[in-house]
Coordinates of C-alpha atoms and ligand atoms in Angstrom, one line a residue:
M1 CA -12.9 45.8 -10.2
E2 CA -13.1 42.8 -11.0
Q3 CA -10.8 41.4 -14.2
E4 CA -11.6 38.2 -16.4
L5 CA -9.8 35.7 -17.8
Y6 CA -10.1 32.8 -20.1
T7 CA -8.3 29.5 -19.9
D8 CA -9.3 25.9 -20.5
I9 CA -7.5 25.0 -17.4
C10 CA -7.4 26.3 -14.4
V11 CA -5.4 23.8 -11.6
I12 CA -5.7 25.4 -7.5
G13 CA -2.5 25.1 -5.6
G14 CA 0.8 25.2 -6.4
G15 CA 2.6 22.9 -4.5
P16 CA 4.5 19.6 -5.8
G17 CA 1.1 18.4 -7.6
G18 CA -0.5 21.7 -8.6
A19 CA 3.0 22.9 -10.0
T20 CA 3.4 19.2 -11.7
I21 CA 0.5 18.7 -13.5
S22 CA 0.3 22.8 -14.6
M23 CA 3.7 22.3 -16.5
R24 CA 3.0 19.0 -17.9
L25 CA -0.4 19.9 -19.8
S26 CA 1.6 23.1 -20.7
E27 CA 3.4 21.6 -22.5
L28 CA 0.7 19.2 -23.9
A29 CA 0.3 23.0 -25.6
N30 CA -2.7 23.6 -23.3
H31 CA -3.4 27.1 -22.0
V32 CA -3.1 26.9 -18.6
I33 CA -3.8 28.7 -15.4
L34 CA -2.5 28.5 -11.6
L35 CA -3.9 29.8 -8.6
E36 CA -1.1 29.5 -6.0
K37 CA -2.8 31.6 -2.0
D38 CA 1.1 32.1 -0.6
A39 CA 3.9 33.7 -1.9
F40 CA 6.9 31.4 -2.4
P41 CA 9.2 30.7 -0.8
R42 CA 7.1 29.8 2.0
P43 CA 7.1 26.9 4.8
H44 CA 5.8 23.7 4.3
V45 CA 5.4 20.3 6.0
G46 CA 7.1 17.5 3.8
I47 CA 10.5 18.0 3.6
C48 CA 11.9 14.1 3.5
L49 CA 12.7 12.9 -0.2
S50 CA 13.5 9.6 -1.1
N51 CA 16.2 9.2 -3.1
E52 CA 13.8 7.6 -6.1
T53 CA 11.8 11.0 -6.0
D54 CA 15.0 12.2 -8.3
A55 CA 13.9 9.9 -11.0
L56 CA 10.6 12.3 -11.5
L57 CA 13.0 15.0 -10.6
D58 CA 14.8 14.7 -13.6
Y59 CA 12.3 13.6 -15.8
L60 CA 10.2 17.6 -15.1
G61 CA 13.1 18.4 -15.8
V62 CA 14.3 20.1 -13.0
G63 CA 16.9 17.4 -11.1
N64 CA 20.2 19.3 -12.0
I65 CA 18.6 21.9 -10.1
I66 CA 17.2 19.8 -6.6
K67 CA 20.5 18.8 -7.0
Q68 CA 23.0 21.6 -6.9
E69 CA 21.0 23.6 -3.6
A70 CA 22.1 22.7 -0.3
F71 CA 19.7 20.7 1.2
L72 CA 20.7 18.1 3.6
Q73 CA 22.1 14.5 2.2
R74 CA 20.2 11.9 4.1
K75 CA 22.5 9.3 5.1
S76 CA 21.6 7.3 8.5
T77 CA 18.0 7.3 11.0
L78 CA 18.4 5.8 14.8
L79 CA 15.6 3.7 14.9
K80 CA 13.3 2.5 18.3
W81 CA 10.6 1.0 17.4
G82 CA 8.1 -0.2 20.1
S83 CA 10.9 -2.3 21.7
D84 CA 14.3 -1.2 24.0
R85 CA 16.5 -1.6 20.8
T86 CA 17.2 0.5 18.8
E87 CA 18.8 0.0 15.6
I88 CA 20.6 2.3 13.0
V89 CA 18.4 2.5 8.9
E90 CA 20.6 3.3 5.9
Q91 CA 18.7 6.0 4.5
T92 CA 19.3 7.4 1.2
G93 CA 17.4 10.7 -0.5
R94 CA 17.0 14.5 1.4
H95 CA 15.8 16.9 3.6
V96 CA 14.5 19.6 1.7
D97 CA 13.3 23.3 2.5
R98 CA 9.8 22.6 1.0
G99 CA 10.0 27.1 0.6
R100 CA 12.3 26.7 -2.0
F101 CA 11.5 23.2 -3.6
D102 CA 8.5 24.1 -4.2
Q103 CA 9.5 27.5 -5.9
I104 CA 11.8 25.7 -8.0
L105 CA 8.4 23.4 -9.7
I106 CA 6.2 26.9 -9.6
K107 CA 9.1 28.1 -11.7
K108 CA 9.8 24.9 -14.2
A109 CA 5.5 25.8 -14.7
M110 CA 6.1 29.2 -15.8
D111 CA 8.7 28.4 -17.9
S112 CA 7.1 26.0 -19.5
G113 CA 4.6 28.9 -19.7
V114 CA 2.0 28.1 -17.6
Q115 CA 0.5 31.8 -16.2
V116 CA 1.3 31.6 -12.8
I117 CA -0.9 34.0 -10.9
Q118 CA 0.4 34.5 -6.8
P119 CA -0.5 35.6 -4.0
A120 CA -4.1 35.0 -5.1
R121 CA -6.7 33.4 -2.7
T122 CA -9.6 30.8 -4.1
Q123 CA -13.0 32.2 -2.8
S124 CA -15.1 30.8 -4.9
I125 CA -15.8 28.0 -7.6
I126 CA -19.3 27.8 -10.1
H127 CA -19.8 24.9 -12.3
K128 CA -22.0 26.2 -15.1
K129 CA -24.3 23.6 -16.5
N130 CA -22.9 24.2 -19.9
Q131 CA -18.9 22.3 -19.1
E132 CA -17.3 25.8 -17.4
W133 CA -16.0 26.4 -14.4
I134 CA -16.2 30.2 -12.4
I135 CA -13.2 30.5 -10.3
K136 CA -13.0 33.5 -7.7
A137 CA -10.1 34.7 -6.7
Y138 CA -8.3 37.7 -4.8
F139 CA -5.4 38.8 -5.9
K140 CA -3.5 42.3 -5.4
G141 CA -6.5 43.5 -3.7
K142 CA -8.2 42.6 -7.3
T143 CA -11.4 40.3 -7.8
I144 CA -10.2 37.8 -11.2
L145 CA -13.2 35.8 -12.4
I146 CA -11.1 32.9 -14.4
Y147 CA -13.8 31.2 -17.1
A148 CA -12.4 27.8 -16.9
K149 CA -13.4 24.4 -19.4
F150 CA -11.3 22.0 -16.4
L151 CA -10.8 22.6 -13.4
V152 CA -7.3 21.0 -11.4
D153 CA -8.3 20.6 -7.9
A154 CA -4.6 20.8 -6.6
S155 CA -4.9 22.3 -3.1
G156 CA -3.7 19.5 -0.7
R157 CA -5.7 18.5 2.5
S158 CA -7.2 21.8 2.4
A159 CA -9.2 20.5 -1.1
S160 CA -11.2 23.5 -2.5
L161 CA -13.2 20.7 -4.9
Q162 CA -16.3 20.0 -2.9
G163 CA -16.6 16.1 -3.1
K164 CA -16.6 13.4 -0.5
R165 CA -13.8 12.5 1.2
I166 CA -13.1 8.7 3.0
R167 CA -11.0 8.7 5.7
N168 CA -8.5 5.7 4.9
A169 CA -7.5 5.5 8.8
P170 CA -7.7 6.6 12.3
S171 CA -7.4 10.3 12.6
L172 CA -3.6 11.9 13.5
F173 CA -2.3 14.9 14.9
A174 CA 1.0 16.6 13.7
L175 CA 2.8 18.9 16.0
H176 CA 6.0 20.4 15.5
A177 CA 8.6 23.1 15.7
V178 CA 11.8 23.7 14.1
W179 CA 14.7 23.2 17.2
N180 CA 18.1 25.0 17.7
L181 CA 21.0 22.2 17.9
R182 CA 24.2 23.2 20.0
S183 CA 26.2 20.5 18.1
K184 CA 25.6 18.4 14.8
P185 CA 23.7 14.9 15.8
Q186 CA 25.1 11.7 15.0
F187 CA 22.2 10.7 12.5
D188 CA 20.3 12.7 10.0
G189 CA 16.5 11.7 11.4
F190 CA 15.4 9.6 14.5
M191 CA 12.4 7.4 14.5
E192 CA 10.8 6.1 18.4
A193 CA 7.5 4.7 19.2
G194 CA 6.3 6.4 22.1
K195 CA 2.9 4.8 24.6
N196 CA 0.4 6.9 22.6
A197 CA 3.2 8.6 19.4
W198 CA 5.3 8.7 17.2
L199 CA 8.1 10.9 16.9
W200 CA 9.8 11.7 13.7
T201 CA 13.0 14.4 13.4
A202 CA 15.0 15.6 10.8
L203 CA 18.2 17.6 11.0
L204 CA 17.5 20.4 8.5
N205 CA 21.1 21.8 8.6
E206 CA 24.1 21.7 11.0
S207 CA 22.3 23.6 13.8
Q208 CA 18.8 23.3 13.5
C209 CA 16.3 20.0 13.4
M210 CA 12.5 19.4 13.1
I211 CA 10.3 17.6 15.9
S212 CA 7.3 16.1 15.2
L213 CA 4.7 14.4 17.4
Y214 CA 1.8 12.4 14.9
T215 CA -0.5 11.9 17.9
D216 CA -4.6 11.0 17.9
P217 CA -6.3 14.3 17.9
S218 CA -8.7 13.1 20.8
Y219 CA -5.2 12.8 23.2
I220 CA -5.0 16.9 22.9
S221 CA -8.3 18.0 23.7
H222 CA -8.6 15.1 26.3
N223 CA -6.2 15.6 28.3
G224 CA -6.3 19.0 29.2
H225 CA -3.6 20.9 27.4
R226 CA -4.0 24.4 27.3
N227 CA -2.5 24.4 24.1
L228 CA -1.1 23.0 21.5
Q229 CA 3.0 24.4 23.0
N230 CA 2.1 22.1 26.0
F231 CA 1.3 19.2 24.8
Y232 CA 4.2 19.1 23.0
C233 CA 6.7 20.0 25.0
S234 CA 5.0 17.2 27.6
N235 CA 5.3 15.1 25.6
L236 CA 8.7 14.6 24.2
E237 CA 10.1 13.8 27.8
N238 CA 8.6 10.6 27.1
F239 CA 11.1 10.2 23.9
S240 CA 14.5 9.0 25.1
L241 CA 16.1 9.6 21.4
V242 CA 15.3 13.3 21.6
K243 CA 17.8 13.1 24.0
L244 CA 20.6 12.4 22.4
L245 CA 19.9 15.8 20.7
D246 CA 21.9 18.3 21.7
L247 CA 19.2 21.2 21.7
D248 CA 19.9 24.5 23.1
G249 CA 16.2 24.6 24.5
D250 CA 15.1 27.6 22.1
F251 CA 13.1 26.3 19.7
G252 CA 10.4 28.3 17.4
K253 CA 6.4 28.3 17.3
V254 CA 5.0 24.8 17.7
Y255 CA 2.5 24.1 14.4
G256 CA -0.5 21.7 14.5
C257 CA -2.2 19.9 11.9
D258 CA -3.5 17.1 10.5
A259 CA -2.3 14.1 8.9
S260 CA -5.0 11.6 8.4
S261 CA -4.7 9.6 5.5
R262 CA -7.6 10.1 3.2
Y263 CA -9.3 10.3 0.3
S264 CA -11.7 11.7 -2.2
L265 CA -14.7 9.4 -3.6
H266 CA -14.7 10.9 -7.4
P267 CA -11.0 11.8 -8.1
V268 CA -11.8 12.3 -11.8
G269 CA -14.7 13.9 -13.8
D270 CA -15.4 15.1 -17.3
D271 CA -14.5 18.0 -16.3
F272 CA -12.3 17.9 -13.0
I273 CA -9.9 16.2 -11.8
R274 CA -8.1 16.1 -8.2
V275 CA -4.3 15.6 -7.6
G276 CA -2.1 15.0 -4.8
D277 CA -3.4 15.3 -1.1
A278 CA -6.7 16.6 -2.3
N279 CA -7.1 13.8 -3.7
F280 CA -5.7 11.3 -1.7
A281 CA -3.6 12.5 1.5
I282 CA -1.4 9.7 3.1
D283 CA -0.2 8.6 6.2
P284 CA 3.2 10.7 7.0
M285 CA 4.6 7.8 8.5
A286 CA 5.6 6.5 4.9
S287 CA 7.7 9.8 4.0
Q288 CA 5.9 10.0 0.2
G289 CA 3.9 12.3 -0.2
V290 CA 6.1 14.8 -2.7
H291 CA 6.8 11.8 -4.2
L292 CA 3.6 10.3 -4.6
A293 CA 2.0 14.1 -5.8
L294 CA 4.7 14.4 -8.8
N295 CA 3.5 11.3 -9.7
T296 CA -0.3 11.1 -9.8
A297 CA 0.2 14.8 -10.7
I298 CA 2.5 13.7 -14.2
Q299 CA -0.2 10.7 -14.6
A300 CA -2.7 13.0 -14.1
A301 CA -1.8 15.5 -16.7
I302 CA -2.6 12.6 -19.7
V303 CA -5.5 11.5 -18.1
V304 CA -6.6 15.4 -18.5
N305 CA -5.7 15.4 -21.9
T306 CA -7.1 12.4 -23.2
L307 CA -10.4 13.9 -21.7
I308 CA -9.9 17.5 -23.7
H309 CA -8.8 16.7 -27.1
Y310 CA -9.4 12.7 -26.7
P311 CA -13.0 12.1 -26.0
E312 CA -13.0 9.3 -27.5
H313 CA -11.1 7.8 -25.3
A314 CA -12.6 9.7 -22.1
N315 CA -13.7 6.9 -20.4
T316 CA -10.6 4.7 -20.3
A317 CA -9.0 7.3 -19.5
R318 CA -11.2 7.8 -16.2
I319 CA -11.1 4.1 -15.5
F320 CA -6.8 4.4 -15.9
Y321 CA -7.3 7.6 -12.9
R322 CA -9.6 5.7 -10.8
D323 CA -8.0 2.4 -11.0
R324 CA -4.3 3.7 -10.3
Q325 CA -6.4 6.0 -7.5
Q326 CA -7.4 2.8 -6.0
E327 CA -4.5 0.6 -6.0
R328 CA -2.5 3.5 -4.1
I329 CA -5.2 3.5 -1.8
N330 CA -4.8 -0.2 -1.2
Q331 CA -1.2 -0.2 -1.2
F332 CA -0.2 2.4 1.1
R333 CA -2.9 1.4 3.5
E334 CA -1.2 -2.2 3.8
R335 CA 1.8 -0.6 4.5
T336 CA 1.5 1.9 7.1
I337 CA -0.4 -0.7 8.9
F338 CA 2.3 -3.2 9.0
E339 CA 4.6 -0.4 10.2
Y340 CA 2.1 0.6 12.8
S341 CA 1.2 -3.2 14.1
K342 CA 5.2 -4.0 14.8
A343 CA 5.2 -0.9 17.0
A344 CA 2.2 -2.6 18.3
I345 CA 4.1 -5.8 19.2
N346 CA 5.6 -3.8 22.2
L347 CA 3.4 -1.7 22.9
P348 CA -0.3 -2.8 23.6
Y349 CA -2.0 1.2 23.7
P350 CA -5.4 1.9 22.3
F351 CA -3.2 4.1 20.1
W352 CA -1.2 1.6 18.2
E353 CA -3.6 -1.1 18.3
K354 CA -6.7 1.3 16.5
R355 CA -4.0 1.3 13.6
S356 CA -2.7 -1.6 13.0
K357 CA -6.3 -3.5 13.8
D358 CA -6.6 -5.3 11.1
A359 CA -3.0 -5.8 10.1
M360 CA -4.0 -9.8 9.1
S361 CA -6.7 -8.9 7.2
G362 CA -4.6 -5.9 5.3
T363 CA -1.7 -8.0 4.5
R364 CA -1.9 -9.6 1.0
T365 CA -1.3 -13.5 1.2
Q366 CA 2.2 -13.5 -0.7
I367 CA 2.9 -17.2 -3.0
V368 CA 6.2 -16.9 -2.6
N369 CA 8.3 -18.8 -5.0
L370 CA 10.8 -21.0 -2.7
T371 CA 12.8 -22.9 -5.2
S372 CA 14.6 -20.9 -7.7
L373 CA 15.0 -21.3 -11.3
T374 CA 17.5 -23.7 -13.1
V375 CA 17.8 -23.0 -16.8
T376 CA 16.7 -27.4 -17.2
Q377 CA 13.6 -26.7 -15.2
K378 CA 10.6 -26.7 -17.6
L379 CA 8.3 -23.9 -16.8
R380 CA 4.5 -22.8 -17.5
V381 CA 2.3 -20.0 -17.1
C382 CA 0.3 -20.0 -13.8
P383 CA -3.9 -20.2 -14.5
L384 CA -4.1 -17.5 -12.7
A385 CA -2.1 -15.1 -14.7
K386 CA -4.8 -13.2 -17.8
I387 CA -4.0 -10.9 -20.4
I388 CA -6.7 -8.9 -19.8
S389 CA -7.3 -5.3 -21.9
T390 CA -6.7 -2.9 -19.8
P391 CA -6.4 1.1 -19.6
V392 CA -2.7 2.1 -20.2
M393 CA -1.0 5.8 -21.0
K394 CA 0.5 5.8 -23.9
D395 CA 2.9 9.8 -24.7
R396 CA -0.4 11.7 -24.1
W397 CA -3.3 9.8 -23.9
I398 CA -5.1 6.7 -22.0
E399 CA -6.0 3.7 -24.5
L400 CA -6.6 0.0 -23.6
A401 CA -3.9 -2.4 -24.1
P402 CA -3.5 -5.9 -23.7
A403 CA -1.8 -6.2 -20.1
L404 CA -1.1 -8.9 -17.5
H405 CA -2.8 -9.5 -14.6
H406 CA -2.0 -11.8 -11.8
P407 CA -3.1 -11.1 -8.1
E408 CA 0.5 -11.5 -7.2
L409 CA 0.6 -7.8 -9.3
S410 CA 0.0 -4.7 -7.1
R411 CA -1.5 -3.6 -10.7
P412 CA -1.7 -4.7 -14.4
V413 CA 1.5 -5.0 -16.3
A414 CA 1.5 -3.8 -20.0
F415 CA 4.7 -3.6 -21.2
L416 CA 7.7 -4.9 -20.1
A417 CA 11.0 -3.8 -21.6
D418 CA 9.2 -1.7 -23.4
K419 CA 7.6 -4.9 -25.7
N420 CA 4.4 -5.3 -25.4
I421 CA 2.8 -8.2 -23.3
D422 CA 0.8 -9.6 -25.5
L423 CA 3.9 -10.1 -28.1
L424 CA 6.5 -11.9 -25.3
F425 CA 3.2 -13.9 -23.9
H426 CA 2.7 -15.1 -27.4
Y427 CA 5.3 -17.0 -27.7
F428 CA 5.1 -19.3 -24.7
K429 CA 4.0 -22.5 -24.3
D430 CA 3.1 -24.8 -21.8
G431 CA 7.4 -27.0 -20.5
Q432 CA 9.5 -24.5 -22.4
T433 CA 13.3 -24.3 -20.7
I434 CA 14.6 -21.0 -20.2
I435 CA 16.8 -21.7 -22.6
D436 CA 13.5 -22.1 -25.5
I437 CA 11.6 -19.1 -24.4
L438 CA 15.1 -17.1 -24.5
D439 CA 15.5 -18.5 -28.3
R440 CA 11.9 -17.5 -28.9
W441 CA 12.1 -14.4 -28.2
K442 CA 15.7 -13.9 -29.5
S443 CA 14.0 -10.8 -32.1
L444 CA 12.4 -9.3 -29.4
V445 CA 14.7 -8.8 -26.5
S446 CA 18.9 -9.5 -25.9
E447 CA 19.9 -12.6 -23.8
D448 CA 20.7 -10.3 -20.6
T449 CA 17.0 -8.6 -20.8
G450 CA 15.3 -11.4 -21.7
T451 CA 16.8 -13.7 -18.8
Q452 CA 15.5 -10.8 -16.5
I453 CA 12.1 -10.4 -17.8
I454 CA 12.0 -14.2 -16.8
Q455 CA 13.2 -14.1 -13.3
W456 CA 11.0 -11.2 -12.5
L457 CA 8.0 -13.4 -14.2
W458 CA 8.9 -16.7 -12.0
E459 CA 9.5 -14.5 -8.8
N460 CA 6.2 -13.1 -9.1
H461 CA 5.0 -16.4 -9.5
V462 CA 3.6 -15.3 -12.9
L463 CA 5.4 -18.3 -15.0
I464 CA 5.7 -21.6 -12.9
S465 CA 7.2 -25.1 -12.8
V466 CA 5.4 -27.5 -15.0
A467 CA 4.9 -29.8 -12.3
E468 CA 3.9 -27.4 -9.9
G469 CA -0.1 -26.9 -8.4
R470 CA -0.1 -30.6 -10.6
S471 CA -0.1 -33.1 -7.3
Ligands
FAD1 C1 2.7 16.4 8.9 C2 2.9 16.1 7.6 C3 4.6 15.3 7.4 C4 5.0 15.1 5.9 N1 5.8 14.6 5.9 C5 6.2 13.7 4.6 C6 7.6 14.2 3.9 O1 8.1 13.7 5.3 N2 7.6 13.5 3.0 C7 6.8 13.9 2.0 O2 7.6 13.2 1.3 N3 5.8 14.1 1.9 C8 5.7 14.3 3.9 N4 4.2 14.4 3.9 C9 3.1 15.0 2.9 C10 3.3 16.4 1.4 O3 3.7 17.0 2.7 C11 2.4 16.0 1.0 O4 1.7 14.7 0.5 C12 2.9 17.6 -0.6 O5 2.7 18.4 0.5 C13 1.6 17.2 -1.2 O6 1.4 18.3 -2.4 P1 0.3 18.6 -2.9 O7 1.0 19.4 -3.7 O8 -0.6 18.0 -2.8 O9 0.0 20.0 -1.8 P2 0.5 20.9 -0.9 O10 1.4 20.7 -1.0 O11 -0.4 20.7 0.1 O12 0.1 21.9 -1.5 C14 -0.7 23.0 -1.7 C15 -1.1 24.3 -2.8 O13 -1.9 24.8 -2.2 C16 -2.0 25.9 -2.1 N5 -3.4 26.4 -1.5 C17 -4.4 25.6 -1.0 N6 -5.4 26.4 -1.0 C18 -5.7 27.3 -1.4 C19 -6.9 27.6 -2.1 N7 -8.3 27.6 -2.4 N8 -6.4 28.6 -3.7 C20 -5.1 28.9 -4.1 N9 -3.9 28.4 -3.7 C21 -4.5 26.9 -2.6 C22 -1.7 25.9 -0.6 O14 -1.0 26.8 -0.3 C23 -0.3 24.9 -1.2 O15 0.9 25.4 -1.4 C24 4.1 15.4 5.1 C25 2.7 15.9 5.4 C26 1.9 15.6 6.7 C27 0.7 16.4 7.5

């Protein structure tokens, strides 16, 4: 028996990316159906969240619910990164139970009007010439056919929608298991670089931790280990920080999964978009995958809303989404190469060398203002700074607006303290001091905000000293 359903938008996948984009699109008055293959709560990798994510969760209206959950608060991680020295790194954020975390987000999506069909695994996706998608899924022993005008792939690393995906770094494979502890360790995280792998231990609660090992997949197939558990256990012995844990010797099943960084060559089209890991999966070393999935899904919702309801801005919206994706690819590539190369200094082994190979070429040349800004200093705008019409996100759609471009900025900036950048720049004249600029801005921003903006422009080398570069 088949059931047919009609909708504006079909979202495949109910992880953080899928739940977020569907709730935002529903709040923007679109009809959304979300298909999730698993019943929630279910286990999922990606448990470590930083405090930065709180702002996104507040924005989505689930911040308070998450804070009330008994998720473990992070305080400090013990780090041994290549050398014999260990250091304690203060950390904020949480180790969440992803089963519960994802359930909270999907519940919020349902409350926002999203029709969630779960557990329903997508079987096939057909794109008809008349710009219609037909998605076939199984739900409670029945086949459902969903006819949608727009498709969102939020199915994580498995990426349901076909299309070329590019590996952004050498392959990485993760092995992980939950261990019981006889006593609570002093730190809630342990991170260590070994010869052919790195280790990440995250405390889940008073008596359990997850120990993950990240290695090159070729080592597993070539070293004669008959199974993942064998490889995992024998490699853990090489990590000295594991010995600081009071493990009771009993652990659950060892799971293995691909953890390579990949991005999609076509993140957005006329009637489809990819979000979260289905679009860009980052190296887990950054512990930012969930944050990125939430963040891109919030932006993607506005892009989809523009494509559906503001076709005159469709091209601008697609450029916006592609540009944001490219920025993130560059940013995370640089960041992870830097972390791998820090360990590679003391670990001259192929695992580390391969991953830090282009550390130098990947590092952005930073032009740093070494001098501090003084009140009497005469300033001018750096000749490399340009105001260019650029796609920016408005309330419900994407449109072109003037934005500041400068090699020191990781992305164009259209607003500072809610003020249009071109308006602020309109008042600049060569040779002004901070006092002069604040005086000209007095109808726009308070003195405190104005000072912060000038400081930021100075630190990013957008404002420079008049004397600079003239000798
Ligand atoms: C080993 C490892 C450790 C990590 N550690 C961290 C960490 O500590 N912190 C962090 O922030 N990030 C971490 N990440 C990354 C993080 O897990 C992901 O970035 C994040 O889960 C992405 O969210 P998503 O919604 O895009 O995808 P997912 O969370 O993977 O959600 C995709 C959903 O789609 C569903 N689905 C898949 N196929 C179908 C289908 N055909 N039909 C219907 N539904 C489908 C799945 O069941 C799933 O619920 C880690 C990743 C790995 C691999």
